[in-house]
Tab-separated table of N, CA and C in Angstrom:
chain	number	residue	atom	x	y	z
A	1	MET	N	-30.959	7.730	14.538
A	1	MET	CA	-30.775	7.314	13.572
A	1	MET	C	-29.532	6.744	13.935
A	2	THR	N	-28.952	5.169	14.394
A	2	THR	CA	-27.543	4.669	14.725
A	2	THR	C	-26.540	4.484	13.949
A	3	GLU	N	-25.563	4.694	14.117
A	3	GLU	CA	-24.491	4.687	12.989
A	3	GLU	C	-24.203	3.128	12.363
A	4	LEU	N	-23.391	3.435	11.547
A	4	LEU	CA	-22.667	2.582	10.815
A	4	LEU	C	-21.720	1.699	11.474
A	5	ILE	N	-20.656	2.360	12.701
A	5	ILE	CA	-20.266	1.957	13.557
A	5	ILE	C	-20.407	2.202	14.640
A	6	ALA	N	-20.083	2.193	15.320
A	6	ALA	CA	-19.967	2.091	16.765
A	6	ALA	C	-18.818	3.699	17.488
A	7	LYS	N	-19.261	4.795	16.856
A	7	LYS	CA	-18.209	5.611	17.706
A	7	LYS	C	-17.301	5.278	18.148
A	8	ARG	N	-17.312	4.147	19.369
A	8	ARG	CA	-16.142	3.517	19.997
A	8	ARG	C	-15.005	2.358	19.054
A	9	ASP	N	-15.679	1.955	18.819
A	9	ASP	CA	-14.941	0.807	17.219
A	9	ASP	C	-14.584	1.526	16.706
A	10	HIS	N	-14.646	3.219	16.398
A	10	HIS	CA	-13.565	3.382	14.636
A	10	HIS	C	-12.085	3.842	14.838
A	11	LYS	N	-11.012	3.959	16.164
A	11	LYS	CA	-10.280	3.155	15.976
A	11	LYS	C	-9.102	2.406	16.064
A	12	PHE	N	-10.330	1.520	16.039
A	12	PHE	CA	-9.619	-0.292	16.410
A	12	PHE	C	-10.397	-0.411	14.280
A	13	TYR	N	-11.107	0.201	13.783
A	13	TYR	CA	-11.518	-0.420	12.333
A	13	TYR	C	-10.650	0.408	11.231
A	14	PHE	N	-10.403	1.895	11.889
A	14	PHE	CA	-9.274	2.624	11.406
A	14	PHE	C	-8.336	2.109	11.084
A	15	ALA	N	-7.196	1.821	11.752
A	15	ALA	CA	-5.893	0.679	12.380
A	15	ALA	C	-6.315	-0.525	11.992
A	16	ALA	N	-6.601	-1.547	11.822
A	16	ALA	CA	-7.311	-2.814	11.196
A	16	ALA	C	-6.694	-2.017	9.464
A	17	MET	N	-7.504	-0.849	8.702
A	17	MET	CA	-6.925	-0.906	7.554
A	17	MET	C	-5.413	-0.373	7.597
A	18	TRP	N	-5.462	1.324	8.325
A	18	TRP	CA	-4.402	1.068	8.264
A	18	TRP	C	-2.810	0.319	8.181
A	19	LEU	N	-3.185	-0.537	8.967
A	19	LEU	CA	-2.099	-1.693	8.924
A	19	LEU	C	-2.629	-3.100	7.242
A	20	ALA	N	-3.652	-3.275	7.675
A	20	ALA	CA	-3.509	-4.002	5.937
A	20	ALA	C	-2.568	-3.593	5.012
A	21	ILE	N	-3.043	-2.394	4.679
A	21	ILE	CA	-2.079	-1.039	3.979
A	21	ILE	C	-0.754	-1.315	4.121
A	22	GLY	N	0.614	-2.159	4.747
A	22	GLY	CA	0.620	-2.172	5.255
A	22	GLY	C	1.664	-3.381	4.284
A	23	ILE	N	0.281	-3.453	5.744
A	23	ILE	CA	0.805	-5.491	5.558
A	23	ILE	C	0.789	-6.261	3.471
A	24	ILE	N	0.010	-5.563	2.880
A	24	ILE	CA	-0.448	-6.474	1.639
A	24	ILE	C	0.753	-5.820	1.101
A	25	SER	N	1.421	-4.072	0.844
A	25	SER	CA	2.588	-4.246	0.760
A	25	SER	C	3.400	-4.897	1.234
A	26	SER	N	3.256	-5.305	2.224
A	26	SER	CA	4.742	-6.414	2.826
A	26	SER	C	5.566	-7.909	2.023
A	27	ILE	N	3.917	-8.037	1.615
A	27	ILE	CA	3.332	-9.379	0.399
A	27	ILE	C	3.949	-8.749	-1.165
A	28	ASP	N	3.469	-7.681	-0.708
A	28	ASP	CA	4.491	-6.954	-2.190
A	28	ASP	C	5.400	-7.649	-2.193
A	29	LEU	N	6.093	-6.629	-1.217
A	29	LEU	CA	7.684	-6.600	-1.706
A	29	LEU	C	8.625	-7.919	-1.694
A	30	TYR	N	7.797	-8.941	-0.939
A	30	TYR	CA	8.471	-10.126	-0.456
A	30	TYR	C	8.490	-10.909	-2.248
A	31	TRP	N	7.014	-10.148	-2.635
A	31	TRP	CA	6.563	-10.944	-3.681
A	31	TRP	C	7.609	-10.696	-5.118
A	32	ALA	N	7.968	-8.978	-5.553
A	32	ALA	CA	8.631	-8.977	-6.001
A	32	ALA	C	10.658	-9.994	-6.066
A	33	VAL	N	10.421	-9.431	-4.213
A	33	VAL	CA	12.069	-9.830	-4.450
A	33	VAL	C	12.340	-11.616	-4.917
A	34	LYS	N	11.088	-12.763	-4.145
A	34	LYS	CA	11.362	-13.309	-4.444
A	34	LYS	C	11.515	-13.049	-5.970
A	35	ASN	N	10.704	-12.292	-7.142
A	35	ASN	CA	10.343	-13.105	-8.316
A	35	ASN	C	11.020	-11.550	-9.633
A	36	GLN	N	12.544	-11.390	-8.573
A	36	GLN	CA	13.409	-10.112	-8.757
A	36	GLN	C	14.372	-10.843	-10.973
A	37	HIS	N	14.399	-11.787	-10.330
A	37	HIS	CA	14.280	-12.382	-12.132
A	37	HIS	C	13.379	-12.518	-13.561
A	38	ILE	N	12.562	-12.593	-12.491
A	38	ILE	CA	11.432	-12.456	-14.421
A	38	ILE	C	10.205	-10.459	-13.917
A	39	MET	N	11.151	-9.848	-13.464
A	39	MET	CA	10.728	-8.038	-12.831
A	39	MET	C	10.289	-7.638	-14.135
A	40	LEU	N	11.402	-7.073	-14.279
A	40	LEU	CA	11.121	-5.897	-15.257
A	40	LEU	C	10.603	-7.006	-16.421
A	41	TYR	N	10.298	-7.921	-17.063
A	41	TYR	CA	9.734	-9.050	-18.001
A	41	TYR	C	7.898	-8.809	-17.466
A	42	ASN	N	7.656	-8.670	-16.652
A	42	ASN	CA	6.454	-9.020	-15.940
A	42	ASN	C	6.265	-7.944	-14.840
A	43	GLU	N	6.456	-6.657	-14.617
A	43	GLU	CA	6.310	-5.664	-13.908
A	43	GLU	C	5.486	-5.158	-14.834
A	44	GLN	N	3.896	-4.474	-13.997
A	44	GLN	CA	3.115	-2.803	-15.893
A	44	GLN	C	3.562	-1.719	-15.010
A	45	ASN	N	4.286	-1.583	-14.152
A	45	ASN	CA	4.231	0.057	-13.649
A	45	ASN	C	5.180	0.287	-14.500
A	46	PRO	N	5.342	1.734	-15.245
A	46	PRO	CA	6.166	1.790	-16.055
A	46	PRO	C	7.291	2.605	-15.729
A	47	ILE	N	6.374	3.450	-14.630
A	47	ILE	CA	8.115	3.257	-13.964
A	47	ILE	C	8.629	2.724	-12.237
A	48	GLY	N	7.870	1.920	-12.419
A	48	GLY	CA	8.338	0.212	-11.853
A	48	GLY	C	9.656	0.095	-13.053
A	49	ARG	N	8.896	-0.114	-14.138
A	49	ARG	CA	10.338	-0.995	-14.877
A	49	ARG	C	11.268	0.025	-15.406
A	50	TYR	N	11.430	1.353	-14.814
A	50	TYR	CA	12.328	2.699	-15.240
A	50	TYR	C	12.733	2.271	-14.699
A	51	LEU	N	12.738	1.757	-13.076
A	51	LEU	CA	13.550	1.675	-12.189
A	51	LEU	C	14.725	0.141	-12.178
A	52	ILE	N	14.408	-0.022	-12.653
A	52	ILE	CA	14.734	-1.572	-12.139
A	52	ILE	C	16.570	-1.384	-13.584
A	53	ARG	N	14.781	-0.972	-13.958
A	53	ARG	CA	16.584	-0.890	-16.229
A	53	ARG	C	16.998	-0.605	-14.818
A	54	GLN	N	17.160	1.061	-14.451
A	54	GLN	CA	17.889	2.083	-13.303
A	54	GLN	C	19.125	1.244	-13.352
A	55	ASP	N	18.995	0.038	-12.344
A	55	ASP	CA	19.407	-0.522	-11.656
A	55	ASP	C	19.777	-1.549	-12.084
A	56	ASN	N	20.293	-1.655	-13.020
A	56	ASN	CA	20.227	-2.629	-13.831
A	56	ASN	C	20.652	-4.819	-13.468
A	57	GLY	N	18.664	-4.331	-13.720
A	57	GLY	CA	17.953	-5.421	-13.892
A	57	GLY	C	17.551	-6.107	-11.764
A	58	ASP	N	17.971	-4.719	-11.085
A	58	ASP	CA	17.589	-5.164	-9.681
A	58	ASP	C	16.437	-4.401	-9.114
A	59	VAL	N	15.450	-5.306	-7.840
A	59	VAL	CA	14.771	-4.391	-8.053
A	59	VAL	C	15.088	-4.003	-6.526
A	60	ALA	N	15.798	-3.009	-5.800
A	60	ALA	CA	16.020	-2.451	-5.309
A	60	ALA	C	15.139	-1.187	-4.748
A	61	LEU	N	16.220	-0.395	-5.567
A	61	LEU	CA	15.488	0.690	-6.237
A	61	LEU	C	14.067	0.615	-6.092
A	62	PHE	N	13.640	-0.008	-7.119
A	62	PHE	CA	12.362	0.318	-7.155
A	62	PHE	C	11.782	-0.230	-5.562
A	63	MET	N	12.378	-1.322	-4.856
A	63	MET	CA	10.611	-1.793	-3.704
A	63	MET	C	11.748	-0.580	-2.695
A	64	GLY	N	13.028	0.080	-2.966
A	64	GLY	CA	13.122	1.025	-1.926
A	64	GLY	C	11.911	2.612	-1.936
A	65	ILE	N	12.231	2.767	-3.080
A	65	ILE	CA	10.612	3.755	-3.820
A	65	ILE	C	9.438	3.769	-2.619
A	66	LYS	N	9.279	2.775	-3.460
A	66	LYS	CA	7.987	2.339	-2.547
A	66	LYS	C	7.139	1.531	-2.107
A	67	MET	N	8.847	1.412	-0.524
A	67	MET	CA	8.531	0.884	0.453
A	67	MET	C	8.563	2.710	1.510
A	68	ALA	N	9.209	3.346	1.350
A	68	ALA	CA	9.142	4.994	1.416
A	68	ALA	C	7.743	5.407	0.950
A	69	GLY	N	7.550	5.454	0.379
A	69	GLY	CA	5.617	5.193	-0.538
A	69	GLY	C	4.729	5.268	0.348
A	70	THR	N	5.542	4.278	0.519
A	70	THR	CA	4.488	3.254	1.611
A	70	THR	C	3.690	4.131	2.997
A	71	ILE	N	5.306	4.467	3.182
A	71	ILE	CA	5.359	4.200	4.747
A	71	ILE	C	5.406	5.951	4.706
A	72	LEU	N	5.166	7.268	3.441
A	72	LEU	CA	4.981	8.880	3.848
A	72	LEU	C	3.038	8.547	3.467
A	73	ALA	N	2.529	7.996	3.194
A	73	ALA	CA	1.397	7.113	2.775
A	73	ALA	C	1.395	6.995	4.391
A	74	LEU	N	1.124	6.656	4.947
A	74	LEU	CA	1.121	5.508	6.667
A	74	LEU	C	0.520	6.466	7.606
A	75	GLY	N	2.234	7.644	7.149
A	75	GLY	CA	1.866	8.454	7.903
A	75	GLY	C	1.260	9.577	7.529
A	76	PHE	N	1.280	10.182	6.518
A	76	PHE	CA	0.115	11.588	6.170
A	76	PHE	C	-1.386	10.447	6.713
A	77	LEU	N	-2.146	9.593	6.033
A	77	LEU	CA	-3.057	8.590	7.433
A	77	LEU	C	-3.218	9.865	8.565
A	78	ILE	N	-2.180	8.553	9.249
A	78	ILE	CA	-1.958	9.110	10.484
A	78	ILE	C	-2.417	10.787	10.986
A	79	PHE	N	-1.498	12.118	10.074
A	79	PHE	CA	-1.618	12.871	9.985
A	79	PHE	C	-2.775	13.069	9.912
A	80	LEU	N	-3.904	13.042	8.928
A	80	LEU	CA	-5.259	13.704	8.302
A	80	LEU	C	-6.113	12.916	9.271
A	81	TYR	N	-5.874	11.534	10.020
A	81	TYR	CA	-6.960	11.440	11.062
A	81	TYR	C	-6.928	12.562	11.904
A	82	HIS	N	-5.270	12.888	12.207
A	82	HIS	CA	-6.506	14.174	13.427
A	82	HIS	C	-6.892	15.466	13.094
A	83	HIS	N	-6.828	15.425	11.974
A	83	HIS	CA	-6.828	17.265	11.823
A	83	HIS	C	-7.887	17.280	10.244
A	84	LYS	N	-7.688	16.209	9.779
A	84	LYS	CA	-9.378	16.192	8.898
A	84	LYS	C	-9.691	14.341	8.642
A	85	ARG	N	-10.837	14.350	9.737
A	85	ARG	CA	-11.434	12.662	10.352
A	85	ARG	C	-11.558	12.097	8.622
A	86	LEU	N	-12.353	12.871	8.025
A	86	LEU	CA	-13.379	12.743	7.265
A	86	LEU	C	-12.412	12.299	5.643
A	87	TYR	N	-11.279	13.457	5.658
A	87	TYR	CA	-10.330	12.727	4.461
A	87	TYR	C	-9.539	11.326	4.658
A	88	ALA	N	-9.116	11.934	5.869
A	88	ALA	CA	-8.448	10.823	6.553
A	88	ALA	C	-9.064	8.704	6.211
A	89	TRP	N	-10.214	9.280	6.829
A	89	TRP	CA	-11.967	7.768	6.079
A	89	TRP	C	-11.841	7.657	5.086
A	90	LEU	N	-12.042	8.452	3.858
A	90	LEU	CA	-13.094	7.549	2.866
A	90	LEU	C	-10.668	7.858	2.173
A	91	SER	N	-9.580	8.379	2.526
A	91	SER	CA	-8.389	7.835	1.404
A	91	SER	C	-7.989	6.578	2.068
A	92	VAL	N	-7.860	6.353	4.102
A	92	VAL	CA	-7.847	4.780	4.065
A	92	VAL	C	-8.991	4.253	3.248
A	93	ILE	N	-10.372	4.552	3.083
A	93	ILE	CA	-11.171	2.525	2.727
A	93	ILE	C	-10.414	3.233	1.027
A	94	PHE	N	-10.320	4.179	0.568
A	94	PHE	CA	-9.698	3.752	-1.376
A	94	PHE	C	-8.713	3.257	-0.475
A	95	LEU	N	-8.414	3.516	0.219
A	95	LEU	CA	-6.442	2.867	-0.068
A	95	LEU	C	-6.374	1.753	0.259
A	96	THR	N	-7.331	0.622	1.228
A	96	THR	CA	-7.508	-0.634	1.345
A	96	THR	C	-7.970	-1.141	0.463
A	97	ILE	N	-9.356	-0.726	-0.176
A	97	ILE	CA	-9.380	-1.519	-1.064
A	97	ILE	C	-8.466	-1.519	-2.636
A	98	ALA	N	-8.030	0.109	-2.594
A	98	ALA	CA	-7.173	-0.890	-3.822
A	98	ALA	C	-6.366	-1.262	-3.333
A	99	GLN	N	-5.441	-1.534	-2.017
A	99	GLN	CA	-4.808	-2.633	-2.053
A	99	GLN	C	-5.592	-3.397	-1.565
A	100	PHE	N	-6.024	-4.344	-1.681
A	100	PHE	CA	-6.955	-6.106	-1.999
A	100	PHE	C	-6.698	-6.401	-3.248
A	101	LEU	N	-7.890	-5.615	-3.828
A	101	LEU	CA	-7.715	-6.144	-4.925
A	101	LEU	C	-5.547	-5.714	-5.967
A	102	LEU	N	-4.222	-5.320	-5.026
A	102	LEU	CA	-3.542	-6.047	-5.788
A	102	LEU	C	-2.800	-6.636	-4.657
A	103	LEU	N	-3.818	-7.823	-3.732
A	103	LEU	CA	-3.313	-8.380	-2.910
A	103	LEU	C	-4.247	-9.917	-4.662
A	104	PHE	N	-5.162	-9.424	-4.316
A	104	PHE	CA	-6.162	-10.352	-5.649
A	104	PHE	C	-5.528	-10.467	-6.552
A	105	TYR	N	-4.443	-9.301	-7.709
A	105	TYR	CA	-4.042	-9.648	-9.043
A	105	TYR	C	-3.140	-9.921	-8.336
A	106	LEU	N	-2.129	-10.034	-7.474
A	106	LEU	CA	-1.082	-11.390	-7.313
A	106	LEU	C	-1.443	-12.444	-6.605
A	107	GLY	N	-2.414	-12.862	-6.761
A	107	GLY	CA	-2.837	-14.383	-6.193
A	107	GLY	C	-2.865	-15.225	-7.521
A	108	GLN	N	-3.334	-14.206	-8.566
A	108	GLN	CA	-3.665	-15.295	-9.919
A	108	GLN	C	-2.791	-15.934	-10.265
């Protein structure tokens, strides 16, 4: 039976999805900073709205925490890749799909 993805290409595809997660998160950060004057009213995430309110309408606290979460998630994906590869693949595929849905939402 032939494999869906050649074994030699696994690392490439994992890295591509890993990078896509980080890049799309950076695009989200850019748009949040660019549109911070309306973020308090347009933010869909109740935790995000709370953090913006706590920072007097500024998005710095929210974006800092969001980026820290992204970095932790990306680091955890690398850890999983080395210790529980199946979980790493399931996670990176799910997160990549979620990030592309976010990118689609941002583009509307």
